[in-house]
CSV table of C-alpha atoms in Angstrom, one decimal:
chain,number,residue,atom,x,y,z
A,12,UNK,CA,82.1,-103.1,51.2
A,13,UNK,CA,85.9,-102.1,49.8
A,14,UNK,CA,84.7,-101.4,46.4
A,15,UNK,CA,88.7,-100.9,45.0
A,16,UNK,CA,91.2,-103.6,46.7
A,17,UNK,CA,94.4,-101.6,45.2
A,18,UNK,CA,93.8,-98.2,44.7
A,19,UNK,CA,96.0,-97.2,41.5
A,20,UNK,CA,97.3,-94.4,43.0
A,21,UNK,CA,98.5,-96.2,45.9
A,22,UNK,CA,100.3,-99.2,43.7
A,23,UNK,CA,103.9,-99.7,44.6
A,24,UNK,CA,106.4,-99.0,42.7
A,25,UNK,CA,107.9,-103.1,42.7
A,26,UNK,CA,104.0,-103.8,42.5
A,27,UNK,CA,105.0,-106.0,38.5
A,28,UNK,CA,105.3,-108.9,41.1
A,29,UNK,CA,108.0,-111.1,40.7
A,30,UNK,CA,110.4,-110.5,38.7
A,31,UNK,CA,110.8,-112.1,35.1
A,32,UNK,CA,113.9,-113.1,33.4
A,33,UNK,CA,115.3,-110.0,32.0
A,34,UNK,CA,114.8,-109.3,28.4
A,35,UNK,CA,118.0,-108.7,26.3
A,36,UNK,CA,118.9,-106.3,24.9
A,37,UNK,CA,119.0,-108.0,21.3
A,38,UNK,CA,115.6,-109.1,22.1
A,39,UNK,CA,114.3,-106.0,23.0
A,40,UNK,CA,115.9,-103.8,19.8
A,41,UNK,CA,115.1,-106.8,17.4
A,42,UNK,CA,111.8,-107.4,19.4
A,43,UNK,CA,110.4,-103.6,18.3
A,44,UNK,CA,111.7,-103.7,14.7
A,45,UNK,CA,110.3,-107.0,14.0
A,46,UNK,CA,106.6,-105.6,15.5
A,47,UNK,CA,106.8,-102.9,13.1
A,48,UNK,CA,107.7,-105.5,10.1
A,49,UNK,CA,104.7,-107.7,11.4
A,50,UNK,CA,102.6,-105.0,11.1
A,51,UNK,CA,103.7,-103.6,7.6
A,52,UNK,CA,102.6,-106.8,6.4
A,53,UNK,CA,99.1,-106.8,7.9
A,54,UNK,CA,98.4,-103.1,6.4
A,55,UNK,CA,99.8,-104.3,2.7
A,56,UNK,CA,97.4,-107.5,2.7
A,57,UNK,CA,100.3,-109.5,2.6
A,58,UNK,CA,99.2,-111.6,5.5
A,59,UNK,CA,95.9,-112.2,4.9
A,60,UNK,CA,96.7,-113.5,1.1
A,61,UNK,CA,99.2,-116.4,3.4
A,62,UNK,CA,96.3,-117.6,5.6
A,63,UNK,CA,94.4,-118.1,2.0
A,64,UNK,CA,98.0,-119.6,0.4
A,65,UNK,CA,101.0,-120.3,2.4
A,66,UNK,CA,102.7,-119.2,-1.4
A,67,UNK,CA,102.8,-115.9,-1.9
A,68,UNK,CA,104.4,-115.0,-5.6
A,69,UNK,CA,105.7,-111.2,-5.0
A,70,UNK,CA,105.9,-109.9,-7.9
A,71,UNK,CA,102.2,-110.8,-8.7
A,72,UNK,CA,101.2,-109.7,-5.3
A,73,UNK,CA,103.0,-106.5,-6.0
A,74,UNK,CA,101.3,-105.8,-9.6
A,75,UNK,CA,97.9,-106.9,-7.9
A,76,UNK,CA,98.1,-104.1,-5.6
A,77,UNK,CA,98.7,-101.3,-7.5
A,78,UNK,CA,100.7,-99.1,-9.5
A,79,UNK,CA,101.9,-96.8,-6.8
A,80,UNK,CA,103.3,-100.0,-4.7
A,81,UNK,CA,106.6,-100.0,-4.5
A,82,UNK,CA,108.1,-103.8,-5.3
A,83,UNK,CA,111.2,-102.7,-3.9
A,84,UNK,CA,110.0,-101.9,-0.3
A,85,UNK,CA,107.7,-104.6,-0.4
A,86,UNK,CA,110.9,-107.2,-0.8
A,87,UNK,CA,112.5,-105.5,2.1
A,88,UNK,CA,110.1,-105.8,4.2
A,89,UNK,CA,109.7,-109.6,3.4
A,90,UNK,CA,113.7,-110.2,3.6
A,91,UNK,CA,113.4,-109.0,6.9
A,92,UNK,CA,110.4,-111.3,7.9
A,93,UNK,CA,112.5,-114.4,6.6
A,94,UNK,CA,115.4,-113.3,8.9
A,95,UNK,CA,112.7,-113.3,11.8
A,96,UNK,CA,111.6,-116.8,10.9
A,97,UNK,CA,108.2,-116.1,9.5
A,98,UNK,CA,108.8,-116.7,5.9
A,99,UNK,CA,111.1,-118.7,3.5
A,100,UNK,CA,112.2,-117.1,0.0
A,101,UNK,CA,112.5,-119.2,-2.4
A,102,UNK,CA,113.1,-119.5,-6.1
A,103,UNK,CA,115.8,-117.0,-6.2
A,104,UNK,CA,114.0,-115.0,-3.6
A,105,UNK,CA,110.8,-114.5,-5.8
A,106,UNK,CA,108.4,-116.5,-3.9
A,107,UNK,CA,107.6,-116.1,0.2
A,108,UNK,CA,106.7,-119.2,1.9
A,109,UNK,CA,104.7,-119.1,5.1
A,110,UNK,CA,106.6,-120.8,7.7
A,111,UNK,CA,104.7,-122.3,11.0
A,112,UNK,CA,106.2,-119.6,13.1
A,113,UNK,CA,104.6,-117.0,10.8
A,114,UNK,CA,101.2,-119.3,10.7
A,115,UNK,CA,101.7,-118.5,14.6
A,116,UNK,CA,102.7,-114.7,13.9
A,117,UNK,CA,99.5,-114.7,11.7
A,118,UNK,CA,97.2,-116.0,14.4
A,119,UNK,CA,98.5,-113.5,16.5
A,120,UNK,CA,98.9,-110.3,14.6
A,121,UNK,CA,95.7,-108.4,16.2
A,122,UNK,CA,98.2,-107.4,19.0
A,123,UNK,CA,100.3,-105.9,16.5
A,124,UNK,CA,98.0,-103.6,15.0
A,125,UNK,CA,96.7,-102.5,18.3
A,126,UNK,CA,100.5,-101.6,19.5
A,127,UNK,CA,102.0,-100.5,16.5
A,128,UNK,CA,99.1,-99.4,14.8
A,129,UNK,CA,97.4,-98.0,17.6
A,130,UNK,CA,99.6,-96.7,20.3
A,131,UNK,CA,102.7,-96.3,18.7
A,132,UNK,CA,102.9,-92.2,18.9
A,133,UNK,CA,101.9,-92.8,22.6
A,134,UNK,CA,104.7,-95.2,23.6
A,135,UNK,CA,107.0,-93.1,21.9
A,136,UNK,CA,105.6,-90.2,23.1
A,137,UNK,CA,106.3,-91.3,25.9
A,138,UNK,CA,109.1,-88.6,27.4
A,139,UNK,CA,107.1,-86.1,26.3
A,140,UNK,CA,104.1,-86.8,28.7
A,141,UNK,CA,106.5,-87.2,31.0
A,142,UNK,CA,107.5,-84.0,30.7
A,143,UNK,CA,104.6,-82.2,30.0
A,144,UNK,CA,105.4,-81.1,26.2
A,145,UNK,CA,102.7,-83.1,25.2
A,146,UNK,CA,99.3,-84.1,26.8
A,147,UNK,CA,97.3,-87.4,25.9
A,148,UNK,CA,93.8,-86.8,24.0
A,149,UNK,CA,95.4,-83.1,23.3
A,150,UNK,CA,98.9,-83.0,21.6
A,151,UNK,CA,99.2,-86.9,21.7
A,152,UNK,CA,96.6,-89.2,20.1
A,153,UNK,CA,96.1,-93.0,19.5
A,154,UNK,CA,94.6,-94.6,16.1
A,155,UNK,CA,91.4,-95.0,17.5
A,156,UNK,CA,90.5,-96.8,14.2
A,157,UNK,CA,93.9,-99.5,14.4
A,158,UNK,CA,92.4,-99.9,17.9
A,159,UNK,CA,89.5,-100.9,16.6
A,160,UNK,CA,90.4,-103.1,14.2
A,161,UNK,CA,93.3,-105.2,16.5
A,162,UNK,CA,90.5,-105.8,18.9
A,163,UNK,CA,88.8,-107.3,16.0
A,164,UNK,CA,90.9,-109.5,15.1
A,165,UNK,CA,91.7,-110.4,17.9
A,166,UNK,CA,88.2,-111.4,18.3
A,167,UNK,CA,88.4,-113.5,15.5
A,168,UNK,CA,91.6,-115.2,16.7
A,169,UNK,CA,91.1,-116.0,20.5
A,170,UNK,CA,87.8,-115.0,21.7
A,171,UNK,CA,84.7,-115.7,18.9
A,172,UNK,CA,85.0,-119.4,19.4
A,173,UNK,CA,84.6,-119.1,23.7
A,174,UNK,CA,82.0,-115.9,23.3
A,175,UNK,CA,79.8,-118.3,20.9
A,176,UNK,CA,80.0,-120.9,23.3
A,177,UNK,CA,78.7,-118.6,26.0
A,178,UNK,CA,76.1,-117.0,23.9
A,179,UNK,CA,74.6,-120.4,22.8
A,180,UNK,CA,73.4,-120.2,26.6
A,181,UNK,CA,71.7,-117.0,26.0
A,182,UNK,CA,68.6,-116.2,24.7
A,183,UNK,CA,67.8,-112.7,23.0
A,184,UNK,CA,66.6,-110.9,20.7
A,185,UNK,CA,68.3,-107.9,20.7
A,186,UNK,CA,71.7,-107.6,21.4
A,187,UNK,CA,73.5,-104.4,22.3
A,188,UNK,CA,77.6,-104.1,22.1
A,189,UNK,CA,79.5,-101.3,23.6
A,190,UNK,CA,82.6,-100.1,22.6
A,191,UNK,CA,82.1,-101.9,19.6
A,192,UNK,CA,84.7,-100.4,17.7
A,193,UNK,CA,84.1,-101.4,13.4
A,194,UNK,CA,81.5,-103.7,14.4
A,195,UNK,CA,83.1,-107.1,14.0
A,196,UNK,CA,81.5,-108.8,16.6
A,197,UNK,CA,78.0,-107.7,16.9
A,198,UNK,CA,78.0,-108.7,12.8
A,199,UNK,CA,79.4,-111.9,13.4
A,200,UNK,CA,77.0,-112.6,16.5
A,201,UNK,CA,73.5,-111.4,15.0
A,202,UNK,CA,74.4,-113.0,11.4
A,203,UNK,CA,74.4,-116.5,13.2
A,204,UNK,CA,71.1,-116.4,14.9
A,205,UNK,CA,68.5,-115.4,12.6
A,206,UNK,CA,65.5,-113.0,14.2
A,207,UNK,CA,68.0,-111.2,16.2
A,208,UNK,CA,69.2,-108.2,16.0
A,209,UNK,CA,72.1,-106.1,17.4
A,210,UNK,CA,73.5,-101.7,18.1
A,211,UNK,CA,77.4,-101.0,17.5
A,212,UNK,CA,77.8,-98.9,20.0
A,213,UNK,CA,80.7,-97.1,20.2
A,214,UNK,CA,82.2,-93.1,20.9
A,215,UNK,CA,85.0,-93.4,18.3
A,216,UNK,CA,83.7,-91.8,14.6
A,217,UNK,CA,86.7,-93.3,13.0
A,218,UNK,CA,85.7,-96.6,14.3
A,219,UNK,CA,82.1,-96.4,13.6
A,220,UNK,CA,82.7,-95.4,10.0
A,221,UNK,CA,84.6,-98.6,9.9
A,222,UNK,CA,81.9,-99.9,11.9
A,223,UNK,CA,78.7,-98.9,8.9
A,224,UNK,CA,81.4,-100.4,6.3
A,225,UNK,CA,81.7,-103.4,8.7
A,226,UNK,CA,77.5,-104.0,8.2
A,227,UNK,CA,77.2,-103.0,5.2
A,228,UNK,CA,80.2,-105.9,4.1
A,229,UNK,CA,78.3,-108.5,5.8
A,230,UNK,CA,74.8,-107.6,4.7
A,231,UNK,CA,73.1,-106.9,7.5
A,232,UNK,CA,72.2,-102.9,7.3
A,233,UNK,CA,68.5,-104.1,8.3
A,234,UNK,CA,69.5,-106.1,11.2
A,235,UNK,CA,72.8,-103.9,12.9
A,236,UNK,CA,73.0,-100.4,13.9
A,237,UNK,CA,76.7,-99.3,14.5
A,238,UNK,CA,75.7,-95.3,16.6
A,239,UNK,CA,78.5,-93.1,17.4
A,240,UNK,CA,77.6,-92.4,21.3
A,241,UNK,CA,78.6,-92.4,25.0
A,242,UNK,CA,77.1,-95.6,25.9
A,243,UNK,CA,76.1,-94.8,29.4
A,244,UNK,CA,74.2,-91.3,27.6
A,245,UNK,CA,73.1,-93.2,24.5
A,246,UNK,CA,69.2,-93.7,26.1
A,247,UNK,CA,68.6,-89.7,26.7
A,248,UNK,CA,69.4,-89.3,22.4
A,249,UNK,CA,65.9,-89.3,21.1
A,250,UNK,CA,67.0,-90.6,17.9
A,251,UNK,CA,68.1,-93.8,19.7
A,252,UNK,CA,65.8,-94.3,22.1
A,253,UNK,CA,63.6,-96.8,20.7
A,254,UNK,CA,66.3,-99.2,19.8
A,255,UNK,CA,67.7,-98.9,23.3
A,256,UNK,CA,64.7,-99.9,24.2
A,257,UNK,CA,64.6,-102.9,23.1
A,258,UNK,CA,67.8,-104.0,23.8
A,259,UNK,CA,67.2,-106.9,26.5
A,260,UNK,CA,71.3,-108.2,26.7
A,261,UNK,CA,73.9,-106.3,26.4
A,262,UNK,CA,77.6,-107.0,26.0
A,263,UNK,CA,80.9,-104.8,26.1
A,264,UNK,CA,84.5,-106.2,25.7
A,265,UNK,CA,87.5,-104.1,27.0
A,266,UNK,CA,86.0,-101.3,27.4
A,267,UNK,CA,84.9,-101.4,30.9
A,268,UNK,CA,88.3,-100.0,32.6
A,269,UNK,CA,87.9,-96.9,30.3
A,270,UNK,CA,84.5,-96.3,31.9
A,271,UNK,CA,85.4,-97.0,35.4
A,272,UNK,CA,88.6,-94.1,34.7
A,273,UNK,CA,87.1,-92.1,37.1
A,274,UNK,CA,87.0,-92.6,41.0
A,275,UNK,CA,83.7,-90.2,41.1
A,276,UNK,CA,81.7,-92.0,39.3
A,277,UNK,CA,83.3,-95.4,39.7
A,278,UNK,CA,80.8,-97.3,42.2
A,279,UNK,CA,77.8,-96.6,40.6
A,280,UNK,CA,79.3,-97.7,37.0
A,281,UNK,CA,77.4,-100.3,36.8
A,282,UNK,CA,74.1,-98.9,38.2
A,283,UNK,CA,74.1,-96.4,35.2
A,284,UNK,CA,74.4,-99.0,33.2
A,285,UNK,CA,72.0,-101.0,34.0
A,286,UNK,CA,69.5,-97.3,33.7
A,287,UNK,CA,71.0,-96.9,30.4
A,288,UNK,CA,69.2,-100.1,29.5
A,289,UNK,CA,66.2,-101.0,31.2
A,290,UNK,CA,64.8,-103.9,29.2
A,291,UNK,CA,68.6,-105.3,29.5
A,292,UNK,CA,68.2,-108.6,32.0
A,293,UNK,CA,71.6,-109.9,31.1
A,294,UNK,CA,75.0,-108.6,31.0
A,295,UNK,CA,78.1,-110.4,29.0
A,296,UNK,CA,80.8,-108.7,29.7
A,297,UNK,CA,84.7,-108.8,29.8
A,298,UNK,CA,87.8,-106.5,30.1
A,299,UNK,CA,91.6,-107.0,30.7
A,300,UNK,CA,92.5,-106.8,34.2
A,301,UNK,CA,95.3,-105.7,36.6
A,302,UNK,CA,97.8,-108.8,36.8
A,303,UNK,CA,97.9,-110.1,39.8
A,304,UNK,CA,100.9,-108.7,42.2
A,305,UNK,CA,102.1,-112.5,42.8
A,306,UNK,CA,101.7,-113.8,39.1
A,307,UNK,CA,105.2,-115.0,39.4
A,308,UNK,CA,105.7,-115.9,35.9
A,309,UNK,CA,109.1,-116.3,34.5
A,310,UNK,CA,108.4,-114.4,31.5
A,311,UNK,CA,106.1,-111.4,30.4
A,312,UNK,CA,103.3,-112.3,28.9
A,313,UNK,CA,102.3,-111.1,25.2
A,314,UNK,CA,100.2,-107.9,25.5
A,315,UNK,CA,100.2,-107.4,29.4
A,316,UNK,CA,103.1,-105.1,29.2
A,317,UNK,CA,102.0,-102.7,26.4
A,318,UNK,CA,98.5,-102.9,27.7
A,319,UNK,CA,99.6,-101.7,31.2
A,320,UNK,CA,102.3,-99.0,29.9
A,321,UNK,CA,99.7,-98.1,27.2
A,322,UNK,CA,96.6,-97.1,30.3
A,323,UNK,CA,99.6,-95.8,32.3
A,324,UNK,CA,100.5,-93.3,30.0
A,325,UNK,CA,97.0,-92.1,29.0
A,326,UNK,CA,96.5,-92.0,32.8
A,327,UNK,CA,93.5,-94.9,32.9
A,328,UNK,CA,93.9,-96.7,36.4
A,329,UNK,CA,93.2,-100.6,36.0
A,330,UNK,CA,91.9,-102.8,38.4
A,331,UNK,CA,92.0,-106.4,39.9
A,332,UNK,CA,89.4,-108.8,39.1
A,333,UNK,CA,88.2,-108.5,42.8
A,334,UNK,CA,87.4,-104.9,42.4
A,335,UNK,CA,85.2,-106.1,39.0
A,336,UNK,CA,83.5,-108.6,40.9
A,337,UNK,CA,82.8,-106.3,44.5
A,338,UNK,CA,81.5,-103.9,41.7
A,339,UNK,CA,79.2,-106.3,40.0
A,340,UNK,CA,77.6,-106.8,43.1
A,341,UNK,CA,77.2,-103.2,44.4
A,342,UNK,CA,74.8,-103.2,40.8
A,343,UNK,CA,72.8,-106.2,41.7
A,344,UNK,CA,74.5,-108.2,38.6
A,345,UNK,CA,75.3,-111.7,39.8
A,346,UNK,CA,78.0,-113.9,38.0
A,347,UNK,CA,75.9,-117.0,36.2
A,348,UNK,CA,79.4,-118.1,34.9
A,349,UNK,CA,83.1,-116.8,34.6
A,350,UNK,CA,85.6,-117.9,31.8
A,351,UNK,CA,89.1,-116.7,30.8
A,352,UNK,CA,89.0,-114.8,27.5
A,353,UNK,CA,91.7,-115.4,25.1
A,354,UNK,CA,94.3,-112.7,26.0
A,355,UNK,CA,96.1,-113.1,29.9
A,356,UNK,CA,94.6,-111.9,32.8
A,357,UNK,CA,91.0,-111.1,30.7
A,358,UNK,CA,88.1,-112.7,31.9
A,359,UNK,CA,84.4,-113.2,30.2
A,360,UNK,CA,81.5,-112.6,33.0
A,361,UNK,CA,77.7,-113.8,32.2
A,362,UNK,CA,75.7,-111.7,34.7
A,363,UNK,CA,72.1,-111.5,35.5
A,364,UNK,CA,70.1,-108.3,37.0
A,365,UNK,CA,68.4,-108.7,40.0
């Protein structure tokens, strides 16, 4: 069995299929300066008091949040979302006005915080790996914790309504999550079905100290666990091994090309999992995946890009959805049902150990 169908180190160098219709260079100067206005206002509050109302008065917002805020800045930052279309000014410019491209922008800022927050010292870091000043995990880092918390919502926006559907189909009692960054999901998941309960796995301590404030938020410190670990190592902890135990499904979102980074232990991925958790009889899980060489779309996608730049420069391979599926089968897990998961090219897999 060909266990990897395009081995990353053998991709050509045309492999981004065909070509799509050049971005601009307006577009693509405007394009990064607008991301980082997009994601100002996520890390001042400013969007999250629009999707509660579309009126936001500024200097009340400002006074609300603090005396070191600086009103001035603030009103900057909102002039130049009004020139992007996002928001209206009116009343002399005192009051912002969410327009229904911003509702959109809103919807969709989790891919902000995970680029801009997130990986922004990578991407432009960018020369540096390339020439070897800096290395990634050394001399160049990611926000682990605005990693985490795009993914989340994320979640919220594309994925929670198709992940509930498929859970619905499920029954368990105790659910494990890994690389569950702050512990969004696993909280939203157990609080809905009462008598369950759920682990946060996850080998970020930034995110897991999101993860206990996560719990704690949503009242459920006696029913979710959120455990710093290596989730393939987590059962040989003694402290964790009961709960491990009893964990009889287990889910993991985009995490799964991280783990299957190295071509060593790449086949038997799956395997270990499946050791990890021996009670475990059914497997929900999902990840981003190569897109395909002949996508032929006339314009990039949201996300794909930065996501395949982003592994490229930390040196993760990805892989085609072929390779997941040859893989899941090498492990005895056999797909029970397969669904597209809110951001292109990610798919959600229900699998069941045999």
């Amino acid at each position: 069995m060909t266990l990897l169908h395009t081995p990353p180190d053998a991709l050509p160098a045309d492999w981004y299929g065909a070509a799509p219709a050049p971005i601009g260079v307006d577009q693509a100067f405007n394009g990064y300066v607008a991301a980082t206005v997009v994601h100002t206002l996520d890390r001042l509050g400013v969007w999250d008091r629009l999707a509660v109302e579309p009126r936001l008065d500024i200097t009340d917002f400002v006074r609300s949040a603090g005396p070191a805020v600086r009103e001035r800045v603030v009103r900057e930052v909102l002039r130049a979302a009004a020139v992007c279309g996002w928001l209206r000014l009116d009343d002399g410019g005192d009051t912002a006005v969410l327009t229904d491209a911003g509702r959109e922008t809103l919807h969709m800022r989790g891919y902000f915080t995970w680029a801009v927050g997130g990986y922004s010292d990578v991407f432009s870091g960018a020369a540096r790996l390339a020439t070897g000043e800096a290395t990634f995990g050394d001399t160049l880092l990611r926000d682990e914790a605005m990693v985490a918390l795009g993914s989340g919502q994320n979640d919220r926006s594309f994925m929670s309504t198709t992940l509930d559907d498929v859970l619905d189909g499920i029954d368990f009692r105790t659910l494990a999550d890994l690389g569950s960054g702050i512990s969004a999901r696993v909280s939203r998941v157990v609080g809905a079905r009462p008598g369950t309960r759920g682990l946060g796995l996850d080998i970020s301590g930034p995110a897991t100290e999101l993860g206990h404030r996560t719990i704690a938020e949503a009242g459920l410190q006696d029913r979710v666990r959120a455990i710093r670990a290596d989730v393939l190592d987590v059962c040989h902890r003694e402290a964790h091994r009961d709960a491990i135990a009893e964990v009889d499904t287990v889910m993991s979102f985009f995490l799964l090309h991280d783990l299957l980074a190295d071509p060593a232990t790449r086949p038997h991925l799956f395997t270990r999992l499946r050791e990890a958790f021996p009670a475990a009889r059914t497997f929900v899980l999902a990840d981003t995946m190569l897109r395909p060489e002949a996508e032929g779309s006339a314009t990039l996608p949201v996300f794909s890009l930065g996501y395949e730049l982003a592994h490229a420069l930390m040196g993760v391979p990805l892989h085609t959805k072929e390779t997941y599926e040859d893989l899941f089968a090498a492990a005895g897990l056999h797909p029970v049902r397969t669904v597209p998961f809110g951001t292109p090219h990610s798919w959600l897999y229900v699998l069941e150990a045999r």
